[in-house]
């Protein structure tokens, strides 16, 4: 059944329309007004992590509602203000700013072309930073010779940047809820561009590694904000393909890195790889500077400030202004709660491990492809990079199927009375899971010495990228949506936990992959990874069958 929020509008507004009383239904009235089906019972990255009202997504005919009547049990407990009777009584006189019906300033009412432009920019930004993490693999030999270091130390130039990807969101995410998305799109992106300079001119390995870490730290902005920004501008039933682009971007960008880096490294050297990456990052930074503020609470706070100035009234407020949450409190939630949830929430732990395996395997390919195609087939770095084209074929196939998965989910939701269960998101993960070990078995047992170099034999291991590219994107699209729907009140913490675990796997794989393929041989090294992937296949199937029972015993997962 639909949940209803009773909004009692301002009975005596100054310079505002006269009073009415209306009932706003998040999943019925909003659909009639906006031709959309927003439903607050679903997880939503656009909703603040400390929200006690439906302010960001609520609509009223006058743009002002009684604050107290707007409160919803969006999470356990109520703000500290309610523990003080006098302060609680004062809240009765306050009015909350909301969006108007068909409000042109609501990001979800902006023109489709403008929203698709924003979506394209944020997806490109994700591609850019993922590209940067792997592009340096295009000339590892040049780094080793120039800076006089070994293979493992050189691999740290990838691992430390990926570590930055994991740590940056823990700070950027809470800052974006306090100050909005736009400053966090601009400032970290600018710093990321700047830190490419010392990487390119590094006189020693220490400078290169330290600055690559800071590149990752600041480049994590797009990885943190892209999903939230897309959720800010697209409603629940509209964002299917937009989220699919976001799901594919970090994998497609990373796979693009060795392809481009190999050609640059062969002809210009590793320092020019970084200079050209900085140019790419600079262009993306300029585009990011055109992205407007999309976070509804910040936009409503700006509107409230204008209304107070225009009407000389002090009782017009927003939730952020009344129920202030300090950065330290938000930081504690971001740094402490995710790790607590990993220990106490089996859904979060196992799905994070599943996602991290896929992410780690992508970085494993960056180091195993040079072994197979560079050492065994004798290909140059540029030709070895071309082998990643197969991953793009698989990725493209995944982008074709993800809109169908979203339509299937929405159909299931309609059949269940408008609200599907989080487990209905797992169809994609169940489809994609077998493709990953299949890809690894193909890669390992069509490589030398099982299939010796010669003729077109390289097609065998190269073709492994197709099922892998397909599987990794479909799995991530599905698993990420499942976590958001399973933990609607703790989305930020759940995704922060997933990001840390995922980045840990991506950072670890480069450090031992070459040695593993040399020691075990191509066939058994790839098979070892495939066996781990096989062990992960049951995870989405088990949660599809038993997930609801597990959630019913959880303190933080939704019971719906």
Coordinates of N, CA and C in Angstrom, one line a residue, residues 328-434:
X328 N 31.7 16.0 11.9 CA 32.3 15.0 12.7 C 31.4 13.8 12.9
X329 N 30.1 14.1 13.1 CA 29.1 13.1 13.3 C 28.9 12.3 12.0
X330 N 28.8 13.0 10.9 CA 28.7 12.3 9.6 C 29.9 11.5 9.2
X331 N 31.1 12.1 9.6 CA 32.4 11.4 9.3 C 32.4 10.1 10.2
X332 N 32.0 10.2 11.4 CA 32.0 9.0 12.3 C 31.1 7.9 11.7
X333 N 29.9 8.3 11.2 CA 29.0 7.4 10.6 C 29.6 6.8 9.3
X334 N 30.4 7.6 8.6 CA 31.0 7.1 7.4 C 32.2 6.2 7.6
X335 N 33.0 6.5 8.7 CA 34.2 5.7 9.0 C 33.9 4.5 9.9
X336 N 32.9 4.6 10.8 CA 32.7 3.6 11.8 C 31.6 2.6 11.4
X337 N 30.5 3.2 11.1 CA 29.3 2.4 10.8 C 29.5 1.4 9.7
X338 N 30.1 1.7 8.5 CA 30.3 0.8 7.5 C 31.0 -0.5 7.9
X339 N 32.0 -0.4 8.7 CA 32.8 -1.6 9.2 C 32.0 -2.4 10.2
X340 N 31.2 -1.7 11.0 CA 30.3 -2.4 11.9 C 29.2 -3.2 11.1
X341 N 28.7 -2.6 10.0 CA 27.8 -3.3 9.2 C 28.4 -4.5 8.4
X342 N 29.6 -4.4 8.0 CA 30.3 -5.5 7.4 C 30.3 -6.7 8.3
X343 N 30.5 -6.5 9.6 CA 30.6 -7.6 10.6 C 29.2 -8.1 10.9
X344 N 28.2 -7.3 11.0 CA 26.9 -7.7 11.5 C 25.9 -8.0 10.3
X345 N 26.2 -7.6 9.1 CA 25.2 -7.8 8.0 C 25.8 -8.7 7.0
X346 N 25.3 -10.0 7.0 CA 25.9 -11.0 6.0 C 25.6 -10.6 4.6
X347 N 24.4 -9.9 4.3 CA 24.1 -9.5 3.0 C 25.2 -8.6 2.5
X348 N 25.5 -7.6 3.3 CA 26.5 -6.6 2.9 C 27.8 -7.2 2.7
X349 N 28.2 -8.0 3.6 CA 29.6 -8.6 3.6 C 29.7 -9.5 2.3
X350 N 28.8 -10.4 2.1 CA 29.0 -11.3 1.0 C 28.8 -10.6 -0.4
X351 N 27.9 -9.7 -0.5 CA 27.7 -9.0 -1.8 C 28.9 -8.1 -2.0
X352 N 29.5 -7.5 -1.0 CA 30.7 -6.7 -1.1 C 31.9 -7.5 -1.6
X353 N 32.0 -8.7 -1.1 CA 33.0 -9.6 -1.5 C 32.8 -10.1 -2.9
X354 N 31.6 -10.3 -3.3 CA 31.2 -10.6 -4.7 C 31.6 -9.5 -5.7
X355 N 31.3 -8.3 -5.3 CA 31.6 -7.2 -6.2 C 33.1 -6.9 -6.2
X356 N 33.8 -7.1 -5.1 CA 35.2 -6.9 -5.0 C 36.0 -7.9 -5.8
X357 N 35.5 -9.1 -5.9 CA 36.1 -10.1 -6.7 C 36.1 -9.7 -8.1
X358 N 34.9 -9.3 -8.6 CA 34.8 -8.9 -10.0 C 35.8 -7.7 -10.3
X359 N 35.8 -6.7 -9.4 CA 36.6 -5.5 -9.6 C 38.1 -5.9 -9.6
X360 N 38.4 -6.8 -8.6 CA 39.8 -7.3 -8.5 C 40.3 -8.0 -9.8
X361 N 39.4 -8.8 -10.3 CA 39.7 -9.6 -11.5 C 40.0 -8.7 -12.7
X362 N 39.3 -7.6 -12.8 CA 39.6 -6.7 -13.9 C 41.0 -6.2 -13.8
X363 N 41.5 -5.9 -12.6 CA 42.9 -5.4 -12.4 C 43.8 -6.6 -12.6
X364 N 43.4 -7.8 -12.3 CA 44.2 -9.0 -12.5 C 44.5 -9.1 -14.0
X365 N 43.4 -8.8 -14.9 CA 43.6 -8.9 -16.3 C 44.7 -7.9 -16.8
X366 N 44.8 -6.8 -16.1 CA 45.8 -5.8 -16.6 C 47.2 -6.3 -16.5
X367 N 47.4 -7.3 -15.6 CA 48.7 -7.8 -15.3 C 48.9 -9.2 -15.9
X368 N 47.8 -9.9 -16.2 CA 47.9 -11.2 -16.8 C 48.0 -11.2 -18.3
X369 N 47.3 -10.2 -18.9 CA 47.4 -10.0 -20.3 C 48.8 -9.8 -20.8
X370 N 49.6 -8.9 -20.2 CA 51.0 -8.7 -20.6 C 51.8 -10.0 -20.5
X371 N 51.5 -10.9 -19.5 CA 52.2 -12.2 -19.4 C 51.9 -13.0 -20.6
X372 N 50.6 -13.2 -20.9 CA 50.2 -14.1 -22.0 C 50.5 -13.5 -23.4
X373 N 50.1 -12.2 -23.6 CA 50.3 -11.6 -25.0 C 51.6 -11.0 -25.2
X374 N 52.2 -10.4 -24.1 CA 53.5 -9.8 -24.2 C 54.6 -10.7 -24.2
X375 N 54.7 -11.6 -23.1 CA 55.8 -12.6 -23.0 C 55.6 -13.8 -23.9
X376 N 54.4 -14.4 -23.9 CA 54.3 -15.7 -24.7 C 54.1 -15.4 -26.2
X377 N 53.3 -14.4 -26.5 CA 53.1 -14.1 -27.9 C 54.0 -13.1 -28.5
X378 N 54.8 -12.4 -27.6 CA 55.7 -11.4 -28.1 C 55.1 -10.2 -28.7
X379 N 53.9 -9.9 -28.2 CA 53.2 -8.6 -28.7 C 53.8 -7.4 -28.0
X380 N 53.8 -6.3 -28.7 CA 54.2 -5.0 -28.0 C 53.1 -4.6 -27.1
X381 N 53.5 -3.6 -26.3 CA 52.5 -3.0 -25.3 C 51.2 -2.5 -26.0
X382 N 51.4 -1.9 -27.2 CA 50.3 -1.3 -27.9 C 49.3 -2.4 -28.4
X383 N 49.9 -3.5 -28.9 CA 49.1 -4.6 -29.5 C 48.4 -5.4 -28.3
X384 N 49.2 -5.5 -27.2 CA 48.6 -6.1 -26.0 C 47.4 -5.4 -25.5
X385 N 47.5 -4.0 -25.5 CA 46.4 -3.2 -25.1 C 45.2 -3.4 -26.0
X386 N 45.4 -3.7 -27.3 CA 44.3 -3.9 -28.2 C 43.5 -5.1 -27.8
X387 N 44.1 -6.0 -27.1 CA 43.4 -7.3 -26.7 C 42.2 -6.9 -25.7
X388 N 42.2 -5.7 -25.1 CA 41.1 -5.4 -24.2 C 39.9 -4.9 -25.0
X389 N 40.0 -4.9 -26.3 CA 38.8 -4.5 -27.1 C 37.7 -5.6 -26.8
X390 N 38.1 -6.8 -26.6 CA 37.1 -7.8 -26.3 C 36.3 -7.5 -25.0
X391 N 36.9 -6.9 -24.1 CA 36.2 -6.5 -22.9 C 35.1 -5.5 -23.2
X392 N 35.4 -4.6 -24.1 CA 34.4 -3.6 -24.5 C 33.2 -4.2 -25.3
X393 N 33.5 -5.3 -26.0 CA 32.4 -6.0 -26.7 C 31.4 -6.6 -25.6
X394 N 32.0 -7.2 -24.6 CA 31.2 -7.7 -23.5 C 30.5 -6.6 -22.8
X395 N 31.1 -5.5 -22.5 CA 30.5 -4.4 -21.8 C 29.4 -3.9 -22.6
X396 N 29.5 -3.8 -23.9 CA 28.4 -3.2 -24.8 C 27.2 -4.2 -24.8
X397 N 27.5 -5.5 -24.7 CA 26.4 -6.4 -24.7 C 25.6 -6.3 -23.3
X398 N 26.4 -6.0 -22.3 CA 25.8 -5.8 -21.0 C 24.9 -4.5 -21.0
X399 N 25.3 -3.5 -21.6 CA 24.5 -2.3 -21.7 C 23.2 -2.5 -22.5
X400 N 23.2 -3.5 -23.4 CA 22.0 -3.8 -24.1 C 21.0 -4.5 -23.2
X401 N 21.5 -5.3 -22.3 CA 20.6 -6.1 -21.5 C 20.1 -5.4 -20.2
X402 N 20.9 -4.4 -19.7 CA 20.5 -3.8 -18.5 C 19.2 -3.0 -18.5
X403 N 18.8 -2.4 -19.6 CA 17.5 -1.8 -19.7 C 16.4 -2.8 -19.6
X404 N 16.6 -4.0 -20.2 CA 15.6 -5.1 -20.1 C 15.5 -5.5 -18.7
X405 N 16.6 -5.6 -17.9 CA 16.6 -6.0 -16.5 C 15.8 -5.0 -15.7
X406 N 16.0 -3.7 -16.0 CA 15.2 -2.7 -15.3 C 13.7 -2.8 -15.6
X407 N 13.4 -3.0 -16.9 CA 12.0 -3.2 -17.2 C 11.3 -4.4 -16.5
X408 N 12.1 -5.5 -16.4 CA 11.6 -6.7 -15.8 C 11.4 -6.4 -14.3
X409 N 12.3 -5.6 -13.7 CA 12.1 -5.2 -12.3 C 10.9 -4.4 -12.1
X410 N 10.7 -3.4 -12.9 CA 9.5 -2.5 -12.8 C 8.2 -3.3 -13.0
X411 N 8.2 -4.3 -13.9 CA 7.1 -5.1 -14.2 C 6.8 -5.9 -12.9
X412 N 7.8 -6.5 -12.3 CA 7.6 -7.3 -11.1 C 7.0 -6.4 -10.0
X413 N 7.5 -5.1 -9.9 CA 7.0 -4.2 -8.9 C 5.5 -4.0 -9.1
X414 N 5.1 -3.8 -10.3 CA 3.7 -3.5 -10.6 C 2.9 -4.8 -10.2
X415 N 3.4 -5.9 -10.5 CA 2.7 -7.2 -10.2 C 2.5 -7.4 -8.7
X416 N 3.5 -6.8 -7.9 CA 3.4 -7.0 -6.5 C 2.8 -5.8 -5.8
X417 N 2.0 -5.0 -6.5 CA 1.3 -3.9 -5.9 C 2.1 -2.6 -5.8
X418 N 3.1 -2.5 -6.7 CA 3.9 -1.3 -6.7 C 5.2 -1.3 -6.0
X419 N 5.5 -2.4 -5.2 CA 6.7 -2.4 -4.5 C 7.3 -3.8 -4.6
X420 N 8.4 -3.9 -5.3 CA 9.1 -5.2 -5.5 C 10.1 -5.3 -4.2
X421 N 10.5 -6.6 -4.0 CA 11.4 -6.8 -2.9 C 12.8 -6.6 -3.4
X422 N 13.8 -6.3 -2.5 CA 15.1 -6.0 -3.0 C 15.7 -7.2 -3.7
X423 N 15.3 -8.4 -3.4 CA 15.9 -9.6 -4.0 C 15.5 -9.7 -5.5
X424 N 14.5 -9.0 -5.9 CA 14.1 -8.9 -7.3 C 15.2 -8.2 -8.2
X425 N 16.1 -7.5 -7.5 CA 17.2 -6.9 -8.2 C 18.3 -7.9 -8.6
X426 N 18.2 -9.1 -8.0 CA 19.4 -10.0 -8.2 C 19.3 -10.8 -9.5
X427 N 18.3 -10.7 -10.3 CA 18.2 -11.4 -11.5 C 19.5 -11.2 -12.4
X428 N 19.9 -10.0 -12.5 CA 21.1 -9.7 -13.3 C 22.3 -10.4 -12.8
X429 N 22.5 -10.4 -11.4 CA 23.7 -11.0 -10.8 C 23.6 -12.5 -11.0
X430 N 22.4 -13.1 -11.0 CA 22.3 -14.6 -11.2 C 22.7 -14.9 -12.7
X431 N 22.3 -14.0 -13.6 CA 22.6 -14.2 -15.0 C 24.1 -14.1 -15.2
X432 N 24.7 -13.0 -14.7 CA 26.1 -12.7 -15.0 C 27.1 -13.6 -14.2
X433 N 26.7 -14.1 -13.1 CA 27.7 -14.8 -12.2 C 28.5 -16.0 -13.0
X434 N 27.8 -16.8 -13.7 CA 28.6 -17.9 -14.4 C 29.5 -17.4 -15.5

